[in-house]
Amino acid sequence: EIRELCYTILSNLCKNCIKNKKLFRKKNGIELIINSLKDQNIGISPNYALYCQSVLDCLWNAVLGNRKNENIFLENEGLYVLMEFLETCGIFQRKIALSCISYLIENPKAINYFCDWNSSKTMINSTQLLIKLYEIEDSRFSVKYKEGILLDIDRPLNPKTRKFHSDSQSGPGSLLQSMPNRKSSKVSLGTSYLDQGEGGNQL
């Protein structure tokens, strides 16, 4: 799809390039990302999977890590749109969206937007949504508790990983193996790694 290719090109052009990030901002590229994330199909339709990744990849490389771009993203209710996207998107998009939100929250101006958000569908707030997603992950990986205490102290957040290596490719192991590799909170995003050395750059 042409839009997917365009976002991929823009993402690569802005990656680690302050000058191109500034040009992206001046040409209303940030507003374009926000409008794309508002598309109701982008996070749930399989046909939009690659397009969705290219949009999030562009968000990471062209907006995040640059304070002026982040501030414009926030002022145009970008965080609200991203939270709405997070609530409805699929599991793979969810991982990337969470990484973007985690990075954006490091901007002091983002805190008020994060605290003010309420879902337009369920009216839950940001904290409730994150707890809900955490519970979904607990259920997906069969995390067990007893009186509020994790039972598996060796792999408390991912006990089923042990079994995945011996599972067939059609089992849940194939799902985990197909996920991007993690290093700390960084997630591979196709054409880029969620790793920037420009955090807080001022233009």
mmCIF file of C-alpha atoms in Angstrom:
data_model
loop_
_atom_site.group_PDB
_atom_site.id
_atom_site.type_symbol
_atom_site.label_atom_id
_atom_site.label_comp_id
_atom_site.label_asym_id
_atom_site.label_seq_id
_atom_site.Cartn_x
_atom_site.Cartn_y
_atom_site.Cartn_z
ATOM 1 C CA GLU A 1 0.000 0.000 0.000
ATOM 2 C CA ILE A 2 1.264 3.446 -0.924
ATOM 3 C CA ARG A 3 0.528 4.964 2.496
ATOM 4 C CA GLU A 4 2.470 2.183 4.205
ATOM 5 C CA LEU A 5 5.499 2.803 2.000
ATOM 6 C CA CYS A 6 5.268 6.556 2.559
ATOM 7 C CA TYR A 7 5.289 6.163 6.329
ATOM 8 C CA THR A 8 8.207 3.741 6.125
ATOM 9 C CA ILE A 9 10.222 6.179 4.018
ATOM 10 C CA LEU A 10 9.408 9.093 6.337
ATOM 11 C CA SER A 11 10.342 7.003 9.346
ATOM 12 C CA ASN A 12 13.731 6.118 7.876
ATOM 13 C CA LEU A 13 14.394 9.715 6.863
ATOM 14 C CA CYS A 14 13.678 10.989 10.382
ATOM 15 C CA LYS A 15 15.559 8.261 12.214
ATOM 16 C CA ASN A 16 18.428 9.895 14.136
ATOM 17 C CA CYS A 17 18.106 13.036 11.994
ATOM 18 C CA ILE A 18 17.193 16.218 13.867
ATOM 19 C CA LYS A 19 16.907 18.273 10.695
ATOM 20 C CA ASN A 20 14.368 15.920 9.121
ATOM 21 C CA LYS A 21 12.371 15.724 12.345
ATOM 22 C CA LYS A 22 12.089 19.494 12.309
ATOM 23 C CA LEU A 23 10.986 19.440 8.668
ATOM 24 C CA PHE A 24 8.479 16.673 9.451
ATOM 25 C CA ARG A 25 6.989 18.873 12.167
ATOM 26 C CA LYS A 26 6.758 21.949 9.938
ATOM 27 C CA LYS A 27 5.028 19.976 7.167
ATOM 28 C CA ASN A 28 2.256 18.809 9.578
ATOM 29 C CA GLY A 29 3.525 15.236 9.665
ATOM 30 C CA ILE A 30 2.636 14.894 13.343
ATOM 31 C CA GLU A 31 -1.013 15.707 12.667
ATOM 32 C CA LEU A 32 -0.935 13.138 9.858
ATOM 33 C CA ILE A 33 0.152 10.408 12.284
ATOM 34 C CA ILE A 34 -2.610 11.341 14.724
ATOM 35 C CA ASN A 35 -5.254 11.213 11.996
ATOM 36 C CA SER A 36 -3.989 7.813 10.867
ATOM 37 C CA LEU A 37 -4.234 6.425 14.408
ATOM 38 C CA LYS A 38 -7.845 7.585 14.559
ATOM 39 C CA ASP A 39 -8.779 5.117 11.797
ATOM 40 C CA GLN A 40 -11.032 2.530 13.464
ATOM 41 C CA ASN A 41 -9.622 -0.298 11.346
ATOM 42 C CA ILE A 42 -5.938 0.340 11.878
ATOM 43 C CA GLY A 43 -5.532 -1.630 15.092
ATOM 44 C CA ILE A 44 -7.996 -4.462 14.547
ATOM 45 C CA SER A 45 -8.058 -5.402 10.851
ATOM 46 C CA PRO A 46 -5.409 -7.909 9.634
ATOM 47 C CA ASN A 47 -5.368 -6.043 6.332
ATOM 48 C CA TYR A 48 -3.995 -2.999 8.158
ATOM 49 C CA ALA A 49 -1.276 -4.821 10.115
ATOM 50 C CA LEU A 50 1.750 -3.642 8.122
ATOM 51 C CA TYR A 51 0.280 -0.189 7.655
ATOM 52 C CA CYS A 52 -0.289 0.062 11.399
ATOM 53 C CA GLN A 53 3.299 -0.928 12.126
ATOM 54 C CA SER A 54 4.622 1.648 9.672
ATOM 55 C CA VAL A 55 2.551 4.388 11.363
ATOM 56 C CA LEU A 56 3.816 3.439 14.833
ATOM 57 C CA ASP A 57 7.350 3.141 13.506
ATOM 58 C CA CYS A 58 7.085 6.657 12.099
ATOM 59 C CA LEU A 59 5.713 7.899 15.413
ATOM 60 C CA TRP A 60 8.763 6.488 17.163
ATOM 61 C CA ASN A 61 11.375 7.797 14.745
ATOM 62 C CA ALA A 62 9.827 11.129 13.762
ATOM 63 C CA VAL A 63 8.177 12.281 17.004
ATOM 64 C CA LEU A 64 9.420 10.529 20.125
ATOM 65 C CA GLY A 65 12.746 11.655 21.539
ATOM 66 C CA ASN A 66 12.260 15.190 20.234
ATOM 67 C CA ARG A 67 10.600 17.435 22.805
ATOM 68 C CA LYS A 68 9.138 19.944 20.367
ATOM 69 C CA ASN A 69 7.601 17.188 18.265
ATOM 70 C CA GLU A 70 6.328 15.432 21.380
ATOM 71 C CA ASN A 71 4.741 18.651 22.652
ATOM 72 C CA ILE A 72 2.892 19.196 19.376
ATOM 73 C CA PHE A 73 1.761 15.561 19.488
ATOM 74 C CA LEU A 74 0.407 16.122 23.003
ATOM 75 C CA GLU A 75 -1.227 19.469 22.196
ATOM 76 C CA ASN A 76 -3.110 17.840 19.317
ATOM 77 C CA GLU A 77 -4.457 15.164 21.694
ATOM 78 C CA GLY A 78 -2.091 12.566 20.283
ATOM 79 C CA LEU A 79 -1.763 10.771 23.602
ATOM 80 C CA TYR A 80 -5.543 10.527 23.905
ATOM 81 C CA VAL A 81 -5.706 9.011 20.409
ATOM 82 C CA LEU A 82 -2.870 6.615 21.239
ATOM 83 C CA MET A 83 -4.637 5.474 24.412
ATOM 84 C CA GLU A 84 -7.847 4.856 22.456
ATOM 85 C CA PHE A 85 -5.795 2.858 19.966
ATOM 86 C CA LEU A 86 -4.167 0.853 22.774
ATOM 87 C CA GLU A 87 -7.540 -0.144 24.199
ATOM 88 C CA THR A 88 -8.770 -1.744 20.974
ATOM 89 C CA CYS A 89 -5.668 -2.871 19.049
ATOM 90 C CA GLY A 90 -4.358 -6.425 18.659
ATOM 91 C CA ILE A 91 -1.649 -7.994 20.778
ATOM 92 C CA PHE A 92 1.294 -7.238 18.497
ATOM 93 C CA GLN A 93 0.278 -3.610 17.983
ATOM 94 C CA ARG A 94 -0.304 -3.390 21.724
ATOM 95 C CA LYS A 95 3.349 -4.146 22.487
ATOM 96 C CA ILE A 96 4.551 -1.357 20.226
ATOM 97 C CA ALA A 97 1.907 1.108 21.409
ATOM 98 C CA LEU A 98 2.856 0.486 25.042
ATOM 99 C CA SER A 99 6.496 1.170 24.227
ATOM 100 C CA CYS A 100 5.543 4.447 22.554
ATOM 101 C CA ILE A 101 3.404 5.497 25.523
ATOM 102 C CA SER A 102 6.169 4.558 27.985
ATOM 103 C CA TYR A 103 8.639 6.727 26.105
ATOM 104 C CA LEU A 104 6.199 9.628 25.740
ATOM 105 C CA ILE A 105 5.375 9.627 29.466
ATOM 106 C CA GLU A 106 8.978 10.616 30.137
ATOM 107 C CA ASN A 107 7.979 14.041 28.833
ATOM 108 C CA PRO A 108 6.758 15.982 31.930
ATOM 109 C CA LYS A 109 3.969 17.584 29.899
ATOM 110 C CA ALA A 110 2.512 14.158 29.119
ATOM 111 C CA ILE A 111 1.582 13.339 32.717
ATOM 112 C CA ASN A 112 -1.511 15.555 32.831
ATOM 113 C CA TYR A 113 -2.751 14.182 29.505
ATOM 114 C CA PHE A 114 -2.223 10.628 30.763
ATOM 115 C CA CYS A 115 -4.108 11.314 34.008
ATOM 116 C CA ASP A 116 -6.958 13.127 32.235
ATOM 117 C CA TRP A 117 -7.698 10.410 29.679
ATOM 118 C CA ASN A 118 -10.900 8.376 29.876
ATOM 119 C CA SER A 119 -11.957 5.836 27.300
ATOM 120 C CA SER A 120 -14.711 7.022 24.982
ATOM 121 C CA LYS A 121 -16.015 3.421 24.878
ATOM 122 C CA THR A 122 -15.776 2.115 28.440
ATOM 123 C CA MET A 123 -15.001 5.305 30.433
ATOM 124 C CA ILE A 124 -12.103 3.613 32.220
ATOM 125 C CA ASN A 125 -9.052 5.771 32.943
ATOM 126 C CA SER A 126 -5.420 5.207 31.988
ATOM 127 C CA THR A 127 -4.485 3.355 35.164
ATOM 128 C CA GLN A 128 -7.485 1.038 34.878
ATOM 129 C CA LEU A 129 -6.631 0.275 31.253
ATOM 130 C CA LEU A 130 -3.038 -0.648 32.103
ATOM 131 C CA ILE A 131 -4.214 -2.883 34.950
ATOM 132 C CA LYS A 132 -6.689 -4.529 32.583
ATOM 133 C CA LEU A 133 -3.926 -5.209 30.051
ATOM 134 C CA TYR A 134 -1.705 -6.587 32.808
ATOM 135 C CA GLU A 135 -4.465 -8.977 33.863
ATOM 136 C CA ILE A 136 -4.911 -10.091 30.251
ATOM 137 C CA GLU A 137 -1.192 -10.919 30.078
ATOM 138 C CA ASP A 138 -1.401 -12.777 33.387
ATOM 139 C CA SER A 139 -4.245 -14.863 31.992
ATOM 140 C CA ARG A 140 -2.488 -15.458 28.670
ATOM 141 C CA PHE A 141 0.639 -16.779 30.378
ATOM 142 C CA SER A 142 -1.240 -18.604 33.151
ATOM 143 C CA VAL A 143 0.376 -16.649 35.969
ATOM 144 C CA LYS A 144 -0.767 -18.093 39.296
ATOM 145 C CA TYR A 145 -1.271 -16.294 42.602
ATOM 146 C CA LYS A 146 -1.965 -17.481 46.129
ATOM 147 C CA GLU A 147 -3.289 -14.875 48.541
ATOM 148 C CA GLY A 148 -1.964 -12.167 46.256
ATOM 149 C CA ILE A 149 1.544 -13.651 46.045
ATOM 150 C CA LEU A 150 3.082 -14.997 42.816
ATOM 151 C CA LEU A 151 3.658 -18.736 43.030
ATOM 152 C CA ASP A 152 6.433 -19.007 40.442
ATOM 153 C CA ILE A 153 9.340 -17.098 41.962
ATOM 154 C CA ASP A 154 11.816 -18.144 39.244
ATOM 155 C CA ARG A 155 9.822 -16.746 36.300
ATOM 156 C CA PRO A 156 7.059 -14.760 38.014
ATOM 157 C CA LEU A 157 5.941 -12.732 34.993
ATOM 158 C CA ASN A 158 6.309 -15.403 32.320
ATOM 159 C CA PRO A 159 6.049 -18.932 33.787
ATOM 160 C CA LYS A 160 4.875 -20.568 30.561
ATOM 161 C CA THR A 161 8.105 -19.712 28.727
ATOM 162 C CA ARG A 162 9.606 -22.958 29.972
ATOM 163 C CA LYS A 163 6.986 -24.962 28.136
ATOM 164 C CA PHE A 164 7.167 -23.030 24.896
ATOM 165 C CA HIS A 165 10.431 -24.566 23.753
ATOM 166 C CA SER A 166 8.894 -28.012 23.723
ATOM 167 C CA ASP A 167 5.515 -27.007 22.308
ATOM 168 C CA SER A 168 4.583 -27.567 18.671
ATOM 169 C CA GLN A 169 4.686 -24.616 16.284
ATOM 170 C CA SER A 170 0.900 -24.459 16.343
ATOM 171 C CA GLY A 171 0.854 -24.026 20.102
ATOM 172 C CA PRO A 172 1.214 -20.865 22.145
ATOM 173 C CA GLY A 173 5.010 -21.134 21.820
ATOM 174 C CA SER A 174 4.879 -20.070 18.210
ATOM 175 C CA LEU A 175 3.056 -16.928 19.305
ATOM 176 C CA LEU A 176 5.771 -15.990 21.775
ATOM 177 C CA GLN A 177 8.590 -16.808 19.343
ATOM 178 C CA SER A 178 7.042 -14.570 16.717
ATOM 179 C CA MET A 179 7.017 -11.575 19.066
ATOM 180 C CA PRO A 180 9.826 -9.014 18.802
ATOM 181 C CA ASN A 181 12.837 -9.643 21.013
ATOM 182 C CA ARG A 182 13.036 -7.389 24.009
ATOM 183 C CA LYS A 183 15.969 -5.641 25.573
ATOM 184 C CA SER A 184 14.760 -3.781 28.615
ATOM 185 C CA SER A 185 11.688 -1.910 27.367
ATOM 186 C CA LYS A 186 12.840 -1.704 23.743
ATOM 187 C CA VAL A 187 10.862 -3.463 21.015
ATOM 188 C CA SER A 188 11.965 -4.097 17.468
ATOM 189 C CA LEU A 189 9.912 -2.066 15.020
ATOM 190 C CA GLY A 190 10.591 -3.415 11.555
ATOM 191 C CA THR A 191 12.915 -0.789 10.110
ATOM 192 C CA SER A 192 14.130 0.499 13.469
ATOM 193 C CA TYR A 193 14.854 -0.341 17.078
ATOM 194 C CA LEU A 194 13.110 1.505 19.827
ATOM 195 C CA ASP A 195 16.358 3.062 20.888
ATOM 196 C CA GLN A 196 17.216 6.710 20.528
ATOM 197 C CA GLY A 197 20.093 8.811 21.631
ATOM 198 C CA GLU A 198 18.231 12.057 21.145
ATOM 199 C CA GLY A 199 15.943 12.022 24.170
ATOM 200 C CA GLY A 200 15.000 15.522 25.120
ATOM 201 C CA ASN A 201 16.610 17.227 22.141
ATOM 202 C CA GLN A 202 15.530 20.807 21.738
ATOM 203 C CA LEU A 203 15.265 22.352 18.272
#
